[in-house]
DNA sequence: ACCATGACGTTTC
DNA sequence: CGAAACGCCATGG
């Protein structure tokens, strides 16, 4: 749509780079993109991710607390949780357990 | 052009 | 230690 999509594209790119069974938070992605204070925009990008032809594993992106805040934006109610649990991630009350264990930091893992 | 909202995060009381 | 307020950036009305 616009050149600004480049920013969103980065987010989608990172989101797709998230390994199986791992999750990350918006802040880390935003920081990796150089917009550490734009964590909200990352969420916005995810919202727009539906516009992308390629599917984005937005279910692997949660907030810093490991809370599935965006699950409400998914198709169903527990779809996001279902997907994550399917990858071996334990979630209780929309809260990811062993977050440190499944957490994936792009700045740390990616060059 | 201004006000309000949002899949967040950090700082302050 | 817990809750509340503020800050940031972009999009919508």
XYZ file of N, CA, C and O (backbone and C1' of nucleotides) in Angstrom:
626
model
N 0.822 -1.189 0.000
C 0.000 0.000 0.000
C 0.867 1.255 0.000
O 0.857 2.043 -0.876
N 1.642 1.402 1.046
C 2.526 2.572 1.114
C 3.954 2.137 1.403
O 4.225 0.979 1.674
N 4.809 3.101 1.386
C 6.202 2.790 1.710
C 6.325 2.413 3.177
O 7.204 1.675 3.570
N 5.395 2.937 3.936
C 5.411 2.621 5.367
C 5.212 1.128 5.601
O 5.545 0.601 6.641
N 4.665 0.475 4.592
C 4.456 -0.952 4.743
C 5.781 -1.653 4.977
O 5.821 -2.755 5.504
N 6.838 -0.985 4.575
C 8.148 -1.559 4.809
C 8.314 -1.873 6.281
O 8.824 -2.914 6.663
N 7.840 -0.975 7.093
C 7.911 -1.194 8.540
C 7.115 -2.444 8.919
O 7.611 -3.328 9.615
N 5.911 -2.501 8.423
C 5.079 -3.671 8.710
C 5.737 -4.925 8.159
O 5.752 -5.959 8.797
N 6.294 -4.776 6.981
C 6.932 -5.932 6.356
C 8.024 -6.495 7.245
O 8.184 -7.700 7.383
N 8.756 -5.587 7.866
C 9.819 -6.033 8.787
C 9.207 -6.873 9.886
O 9.737 -7.904 10.269
N 8.111 -6.383 10.416
C 7.457 -7.091 11.516
C 7.037 -8.489 11.065
O 7.299 -9.475 11.746
N 6.426 -8.534 9.901
C 5.973 -9.835 9.400
C 7.164 -10.755 9.188
O 7.111 -11.936 9.492
N 8.211 -10.164 8.678
C 9.423 -10.941 8.413
C 9.936 -11.570 9.697
O 10.219 -12.766 9.762
N 10.026 -10.762 10.723
C 10.504 -11.266 12.010
C 9.546 -12.312 12.557
O 9.951 -13.364 13.042
N 8.276 -12.007 12.442
C 7.262 -12.926 12.972
C 7.407 -14.298 12.318
O 7.329 -15.328 12.991
N 7.663 -14.280 11.034
C 7.812 -15.564 10.335
C 9.113 -16.238 10.708
O 9.264 -17.439 10.543
N 10.043 -15.487 11.212
C 11.343 -16.062 11.594
C 11.289 -16.700 12.971
O 12.222 -17.372 13.380
N 10.212 -16.488 13.667
C 10.100 -17.089 14.993
C 10.068 -18.611 14.861
O 9.239 -19.146 14.156
N 10.992 -19.261 15.516
C 11.087 -20.721 15.425
C 9.849 -21.390 16.003
O 9.096 -20.802 16.777
N 9.692 -22.612 15.619
C 8.554 -23.390 16.104
C 8.661 -23.609 17.613
O 9.722 -23.924 18.138
N 7.554 -23.385 18.262
C 7.539 -23.598 19.704
C 8.164 -22.448 20.479
O 8.454 -22.570 21.659
N 8.365 -21.332 19.821
C 8.937 -20.167 20.497
C 8.006 -18.972 20.343
O 7.196 -18.919 19.411
N 8.173 -18.019 21.225
C 7.354 -16.812 21.151
C 8.217 -15.587 21.427
O 9.330 -15.708 21.939
N 7.715 -14.449 21.096
C 8.444 -13.207 21.356
C 7.453 -12.113 21.726
O 6.251 -12.314 21.654
N 7.954 -10.977 22.115
C 7.054 -9.881 22.481
C 7.202 -8.707 21.520
O 8.162 -8.625 20.780
N 6.271 -7.858 21.544
C 6.218 -6.725 20.613
C 7.416 -5.792 20.794
O 7.986 -5.312 19.826
N 7.749 -5.553 22.013
C 8.842 -4.632 22.305
C 10.149 -5.080 21.671
O 10.876 -4.277 21.113
N 10.437 -6.364 21.753
C 11.686 -6.884 21.188
C 11.716 -6.688 19.681
O 12.714 -6.265 19.118
N 10.604 -6.979 19.065
C 10.531 -6.794 17.613
C 10.695 -5.322 17.272
O 11.462 -4.962 16.396
N 9.977 -4.490 17.985
C 10.044 -3.050 17.723
C 11.482 -2.564 17.914
O 11.997 -1.803 17.104
N 12.098 -3.027 18.947
C 13.470 -2.615 19.228
C 14.408 -3.089 18.128
O 15.314 -2.385 17.714
N 14.179 -4.291 17.698
C 15.007 -4.847 16.625
C 14.860 -4.003 15.360
O 15.801 -3.843 14.599
N 13.684 -3.463 15.182
C 13.422 -2.629 14.000
C 13.919 -1.213 14.207
O 13.921 -0.408 13.293
N 14.312 -0.906 15.435
C 14.820 0.431 15.699
C 13.755 1.347 16.257
O 13.989 2.517 16.492
N 12.560 0.808 16.461
C 11.470 1.615 17.010
C 11.019 1.020 18.336
O 9.893 0.570 18.481
N 11.925 1.014 19.265
C 11.647 0.392 20.559
C 10.405 0.978 21.211
O 9.679 0.291 21.919
N 10.150 2.230 20.938
C 8.995 2.879 21.555
C 7.728 2.667 20.749
O 6.685 3.192 21.088
N 7.857 1.942 19.680
C 6.691 1.746 18.815
C 6.135 0.329 18.916
O 5.660 -0.229 17.943
N 6.222 -0.207 20.100
C 5.706 -1.559 20.284
C 4.249 -1.623 19.845
O 3.793 -2.621 19.297
N 3.551 -0.547 20.054
C 2.145 -0.514 19.653
C 2.000 -0.686 18.164
O 1.086 -1.322 17.671
N 2.926 -0.119 17.424
C 2.845 -0.222 15.972
C 3.029 -1.657 15.535
O 2.476 -2.104 14.546
N 3.840 -2.381 16.280
C 4.027 -3.791 15.961
C 2.679 -4.502 16.063
O 2.309 -5.279 15.189
N 1.979 -4.197 17.110
C 0.656 -4.787 17.277
C -0.258 -4.362 16.138
O -1.002 -5.163 15.588
N -0.123 -3.101 15.754
C -0.926 -2.605 14.652
C -0.575 -3.359 13.375
O -1.430 -3.701 12.561
N 0.677 -3.601 13.197
C 1.134 -4.335 12.014
C 0.516 -5.721 12.008
O 0.064 -6.221 10.980
N 0.496 -6.344 13.159
C -0.098 -7.667 13.265
C -1.575 -7.603 12.881
O -2.094 -8.463 12.197
N -2.199 -6.540 13.292
C -3.597 -6.360 12.957
C -3.764 -6.288 11.440
O -4.693 -6.840 10.874
N -2.835 -5.647 10.820
C -2.855 -5.502 9.374
C -2.322 -6.756 8.686
O -2.393 -6.903 7.487
N -1.750 -7.633 9.484
C -1.150 -8.847 8.928
C -2.169 -9.640 8.117
O -1.819 -10.387 7.220
N -3.415 -9.454 8.428
C -4.456 -10.168 7.695
C -4.458 -9.742 6.232
O -4.981 -10.424 5.377
N -3.878 -8.582 5.992
C -3.811 -8.057 4.647
C -2.714 -8.741 3.850
O -2.700 -8.735 2.628
N -1.790 -9.325 4.565
C -0.656 -9.966 3.901
C -1.081 -11.261 3.236
O -1.902 -12.001 3.750
N -0.478 -11.500 2.082
C -0.797 -12.724 1.356
C -0.262 -13.921 2.116
O -0.920 -14.936 2.247
N 0.926 -13.746 2.620
C 1.544 -14.832 3.363
C 1.070 -14.786 4.812
O 0.994 -13.740 5.435
N 0.773 -15.927 5.328
C 0.259 -15.964 6.692
C 1.356 -15.629 7.692
O 2.491 -16.034 7.546
N 0.975 -14.895 8.695
C 1.941 -14.497 9.715
C 1.587 -15.172 11.040
O 0.453 -15.085 11.497
N 2.541 -15.849 11.632
C 2.301 -16.524 12.921
C 2.165 -15.525 14.054
O 2.960 -15.506 14.992
N 1.163 -14.710 13.962
C 0.964 -13.687 14.990
C 0.686 -14.335 16.343
O 0.884 -13.719 17.385
N 0.288 -15.555 16.314
C 0.003 -16.246 17.583
C 1.277 -16.482 18.369
O 1.239 -16.749 19.564
N 2.416 -16.344 17.685
C 3.695 -16.514 18.377
C 4.173 -15.189 18.957
O 5.234 -15.127 19.556
N 3.410 -14.174 18.743
C 3.790 -12.852 19.259
C 2.835 -12.465 20.388
O 1.636 -12.339 20.181
N 3.400 -12.297 21.542
C 2.585 -11.929 22.697
C 3.181 -10.696 23.368
O 4.234 -10.205 22.968
N 2.520 -10.217 24.359
C 3.059 -9.030 25.028
C 4.184 -9.440 25.970
O 4.486 -10.614 26.142
N 4.811 -8.472 26.568
C 5.983 -8.711 27.373
C 5.675 -9.640 28.558
O 6.530 -10.342 29.069
N 4.473 -9.662 29.003
C 4.118 -10.504 30.139
C 3.841 -11.935 29.710
O 3.601 -12.790 30.544
N 3.842 -12.166 28.415
C 3.524 -13.509 27.941
C 2.023 -13.747 27.960
O 1.561 -14.877 27.917
N 1.298 -12.656 28.002
C -0.161 -12.765 28.014
C -0.706 -12.677 26.586
O -0.291 -11.827 25.826
N -1.634 -13.539 26.268
C -2.184 -13.560 24.910
C -3.210 -12.443 24.741
O -4.401 -12.670 24.596
N -2.719 -11.257 24.756
C -3.597 -10.090 24.660
C -4.327 -10.042 23.326
O -5.451 -9.582 23.249
N -3.660 -10.507 22.285
C -4.238 -10.383 20.954
C -5.090 -11.564 20.549
O -5.563 -11.632 19.435
N -5.301 -12.469 21.445
C -6.090 -13.652 21.089
C -7.520 -13.246 20.699
O -8.181 -13.929 19.953
N -7.921 -12.140 21.218
C -9.269 -11.653 20.928
C -9.411 -11.291 19.451
O -10.502 -11.245 18.908
N -8.280 -11.030 18.834
C -8.300 -10.633 17.426
C -8.299 -11.824 16.496
O -8.454 -11.685 15.300
N -8.087 -12.973 17.052
C -8.071 -14.169 16.215
C -9.489 -14.612 15.905
O -10.464 -14.037 16.408
N -9.544 -15.646 15.116
C -10.835 -16.131 14.670
C -11.736 -16.446 15.862
O -12.753 -15.810 16.082
N -11.310 -17.422 16.612
C -12.136 -17.817 17.747
C -11.667 -17.172 19.031
O -11.093 -16.086 19.016
N -11.924 -17.827 20.092
C -11.522 -17.274 21.381
C -10.243 -17.936 21.877
O -9.351 -17.280 22.393
N -10.182 -19.248 21.705
C -9.001 -19.955 22.199
C -8.159 -20.507 21.050
O -7.381 -21.428 21.228
N -8.354 -19.934 19.878
C -7.596 -20.394 18.723
C -6.109 -20.143 18.914
O -5.287 -21.022 18.701
N -5.759 -18.948 19.326
C -4.360 -18.592 19.536
C -3.722 -19.519 20.564
O -2.638 -20.047 20.363
N -4.421 -19.704 21.648
C -3.894 -20.582 22.703
C -3.734 -21.995 22.161
O -2.741 -22.661 22.425
N -4.716 -22.397 21.390
C -4.670 -23.742 20.823
C -3.434 -23.921 19.951
O -2.724 -24.918 20.055
N -3.167 -22.940 19.125
C -2.011 -23.006 18.235
C -0.713 -23.087 19.023
O 0.161 -23.902 18.731
N -0.605 -22.254 20.024
C 0.621 -22.246 20.833
C 0.781 -23.560 21.596
O 1.871 -24.132 21.638
N -0.283 -24.016 22.136
C -0.216 -25.294 22.862
C 0.165 -26.413 21.907
O 0.841 -27.364 22.272
N -0.281 -26.241 20.676
C 0.023 -27.237 19.649
C 1.528 -27.297 19.392
O 2.064 -28.290 18.952
N 2.197 -26.181 19.689
C 3.637 -26.126 19.456
C 4.417 -26.509 20.706
O 5.632 -26.413 20.745
N 3.706 -26.898 21.718
C 4.384 -27.352 22.931
C 4.432 -26.295 24.010
O 5.028 -26.507 25.055
N 3.821 -25.154 23.731
C 3.834 -24.077 24.729
C 2.658 -24.258 25.686
O 1.535 -24.502 25.268
N 2.960 -24.134 26.942
C 1.902 -24.295 27.937
C 1.287 -22.942 28.263
O 1.991 -21.990 28.589
N -0.023 -22.900 28.196
C -0.706 -21.632 28.476
C -1.841 -21.858 29.478
O -2.641 -22.772 29.327
N -1.844 -21.013 30.466
C -2.902 -21.102 31.466
C -3.527 -19.722 31.640
O -2.836 -18.753 31.940
N -4.821 -19.663 31.440
C -5.522 -18.385 31.583
C -4.906 -17.333 30.664
O -4.634 -16.214 31.092
N -4.656 -17.736 29.422
C -4.065 -16.820 28.433
C -2.666 -16.372 28.837
O -2.115 -15.446 28.272
N -2.098 -17.046 29.808
C -0.754 -16.678 30.271
C 0.219 -17.806 29.910
O 0.002 -18.946 30.294
N 1.270 -17.442 29.196
C 2.257 -18.436 28.785
C 3.101 -18.860 29.991
O 3.642 -18.020 30.705
N 3.198 -20.159 30.184
C 4.020 -20.679 31.274
C 5.422 -20.946 30.738
O 5.597 -21.180 29.544
N 6.392 -20.871 31.612
C 7.786 -21.096 31.200
C 8.156 -20.115 30.092
O 8.806 -20.474 29.123
N 7.718 -18.906 30.262
C 7.936 -17.884 29.235
C 9.416 -17.770 28.881
O 9.781 -17.713 27.720
N 10.254 -17.762 29.876
C 11.691 -17.636 29.619
C 12.206 -18.793 28.760
O 13.164 -18.657 28.030
N 11.523 -19.890 28.914
C 11.950 -21.095 28.193
C 11.568 -21.031 26.718
O 12.325 -21.466 25.854
N 10.420 -20.481 26.457
C 9.941 -20.428 25.075
C 10.173 -19.054 24.448
O 9.874 -18.833 23.290
N 10.702 -18.149 25.238
C 10.930 -16.809 24.711
C 12.046 -16.807 23.668
O 13.060 -17.476 23.833
N 11.815 -16.038 22.635
C 12.794 -15.953 21.534
C 13.070 -14.488 21.211
O 12.198 -13.775 20.741
N 14.280 -14.080 21.489
C 14.628 -12.688 21.255
C 15.330 -12.517 19.903
O 16.412 -13.048 19.709
N 14.731 -11.797 18.999
C 15.298 -11.592 17.661
C 16.658 -10.909 17.718
O 17.560 -11.244 16.953
N 16.822 -9.972 18.628
C 18.100 -9.263 18.728
C 19.207 -10.180 19.213
O 20.371 -9.975 18.940
N 18.809 -11.173 19.940
C 19.793 -12.096 20.501
C 20.058 -13.269 19.562
O 21.184 -13.757 19.455
N 19.011 -13.681 18.892
C 19.138 -14.838 18.004
C 19.519 -14.425 16.591
O 20.304 -15.088 15.931
N 18.965 -13.305 16.153
C 19.256 -12.849 14.800
C 20.467 -11.927 14.796
O 20.717 -11.230 15.771
N 21.218 -11.911 13.724
C 22.420 -11.070 13.603
C 22.110 -9.601 13.575
O 21.017 -9.203 13.351
P -3.090 20.875 8.838
O -4.381 20.930 9.768
C -4.932 22.165 10.087
C -5.718 22.026 11.365
C -4.898 21.388 12.482
O -5.297 21.912 13.724
C -6.665 19.941 11.887
P -4.488 21.299 14.984
O -5.672 20.494 15.729
C -6.941 21.118 15.905
C -7.879 20.200 16.670
C -7.210 19.523 17.865
O -8.118 19.461 18.952
C -7.977 17.880 16.340
P -7.616 18.771 20.326
O -8.502 17.433 20.297
C -9.903 17.532 20.060
C -10.547 16.149 20.132
C -10.092 15.320 21.334
O -11.186 14.578 21.853
C -9.550 14.184 19.330
P -10.918 13.589 23.104
O -10.891 12.175 22.354
C -12.021 11.773 21.571
C -11.890 10.318 21.143
C -11.396 9.380 22.256
O -12.104 8.144 22.219
C -9.907 9.296 20.407
P -11.813 7.026 23.307
O -10.963 5.983 22.430
C -11.524 5.465 21.212
C -10.544 4.504 20.550
C -9.978 3.434 21.493
O -10.157 2.153 20.890
C -8.235 4.520 20.291
P -9.939 0.930 21.839
O -8.541 0.404 21.262
C -8.446 -0.011 19.909
C -7.014 -0.438 19.603
C -6.398 -1.303 20.705
O -5.798 -2.479 20.164
C -5.003 0.572 20.219
P -6.454 -3.756 20.881
O -5.299 -4.787 20.637
C -4.977 -5.738 21.693
C -3.636 -6.317 21.417
C -2.514 -5.312 21.133
O -1.461 -5.567 22.030
C -2.450 -7.078 19.580
P -1.419 -4.753 23.435
O 0.038 -4.092 23.399
C 1.024 -4.543 22.494
C 2.384 -4.010 22.910
C 2.911 -4.594 24.217
O 4.317 -4.820 24.114
C 2.672 -2.255 24.440
P 5.090 -5.360 25.390
O 5.719 -4.012 25.968
C 6.469 -3.172 25.098
C 7.164 -2.064 25.886
C 7.741 -2.560 27.213
O 9.063 -2.087 27.371
C 6.180 -0.787 27.598
P 9.830 -2.393 28.770
O 9.854 -0.969 29.474
C 10.096 0.207 28.681
C 9.926 1.459 29.533
C 10.585 1.351 30.919
O 11.295 2.558 31.203
C 8.276 1.876 31.154
P 12.068 2.645 32.613
O 11.196 3.744 33.377
C 10.744 4.901 32.677
C 9.786 5.719 33.547
C 10.287 5.911 34.990
O 10.103 7.272 35.388
C 8.115 4.933 34.999
P 10.558 7.747 36.843
O 9.135 7.912 37.548
C 8.086 8.595 36.855
C 6.808 8.615 37.713
C 7.056 8.942 39.199
O 6.094 9.882 39.663
C 5.913 6.872 39.008
P 6.140 10.433 41.170
O 4.879 9.717 41.845
C 3.597 9.804 41.223
C 2.553 9.107 42.087
C 2.699 9.385 43.584
O 1.418 9.570 44.185
C 2.841 7.050 43.187
P 9.511 -7.108 45.797
O 7.951 -6.774 45.921
C 7.134 -7.514 46.838
C 5.677 -7.084 46.719
C 5.147 -7.248 45.286
O 3.759 -7.620 45.319
C 5.051 -4.965 45.893
P 2.941 -7.975 44.064
O 1.962 -6.702 43.912
C 1.016 -6.428 44.931
C 0.060 -5.328 44.485
C -0.409 -5.466 43.045
O -1.804 -5.161 42.982
C 0.714 -3.396 43.326
P -2.570 -5.163 41.573
O -2.870 -3.591 41.359
C -3.315 -2.813 42.470
C -3.437 -1.345 42.054
C -4.119 -1.156 40.708
O -5.008 -0.037 40.763
C -1.938 -0.217 40.643
P -5.771 0.463 39.442
O -4.962 1.799 39.082
C -4.649 2.740 40.117
C -3.921 3.926 39.514
C -4.529 4.406 38.201
O -4.659 5.834 38.214
C -2.214 3.892 37.891
P -5.214 6.622 36.932
O -3.860 7.220 36.320
C -2.914 7.821 37.197
C -1.723 8.350 36.410
C -2.119 9.019 35.092
O -1.396 10.240 34.926
C -0.591 7.232 34.674
P -1.571 11.054 33.564
O -0.247 10.569 32.792
C 1.009 10.619 33.481
C 2.150 10.310 32.539
C 2.035 10.971 31.174
O 3.291 11.530 30.802
C 2.227 8.627 30.902
P 3.405 12.288 29.405
O 4.167 11.188 28.520
C 5.338 10.543 29.057
C 5.942 9.609 28.014
C 5.858 10.187 26.593
O 7.067 9.931 25.904
C 4.723 8.107 26.691
P 7.219 10.606 24.452
O 7.715 9.357 23.615
C 7.039 8.092 23.755
C 7.223 7.270 22.504
C 7.039 8.084 21.224
O 7.777 7.533 20.154
C 5.169 6.641 21.566
P 7.940 8.414 18.856
O 6.899 7.710 17.850
C 7.066 6.329 17.540
C 5.900 5.835 16.707
C 5.498 6.776 15.573
O 5.467 6.059 14.360
C 3.590 6.181 16.867
P 5.048 6.855 13.019
O 3.624 6.183 12.734
C 3.494 4.779 12.852
C 2.044 4.341 12.664
C 1.330 5.058 11.519
O 0.585 4.125 10.753
C 0.119 5.373 13.546
P -0.167 4.553 9.474
O -1.694 4.402 9.934
C -2.106 3.165 10.527
C -3.569 3.235 10.936
C -4.483 3.866 9.888
O -5.668 3.099 9.763
C -4.695 5.026 11.938
P -6.831 3.550 8.779
O -7.911 4.167 9.781
C -8.350 3.385 10.899
C -9.513 4.081 11.601
C -10.526 4.707 10.644
O -11.843 4.500 11.118
C -9.613 6.372 12.064
P -13.081 5.107 10.231
O -13.597 6.315 11.132
C -13.812 6.106 12.529
C -14.335 7.405 13.170
C -15.335 8.144 12.288
O -16.406 8.671 13.073
C -13.486 9.547 12.741
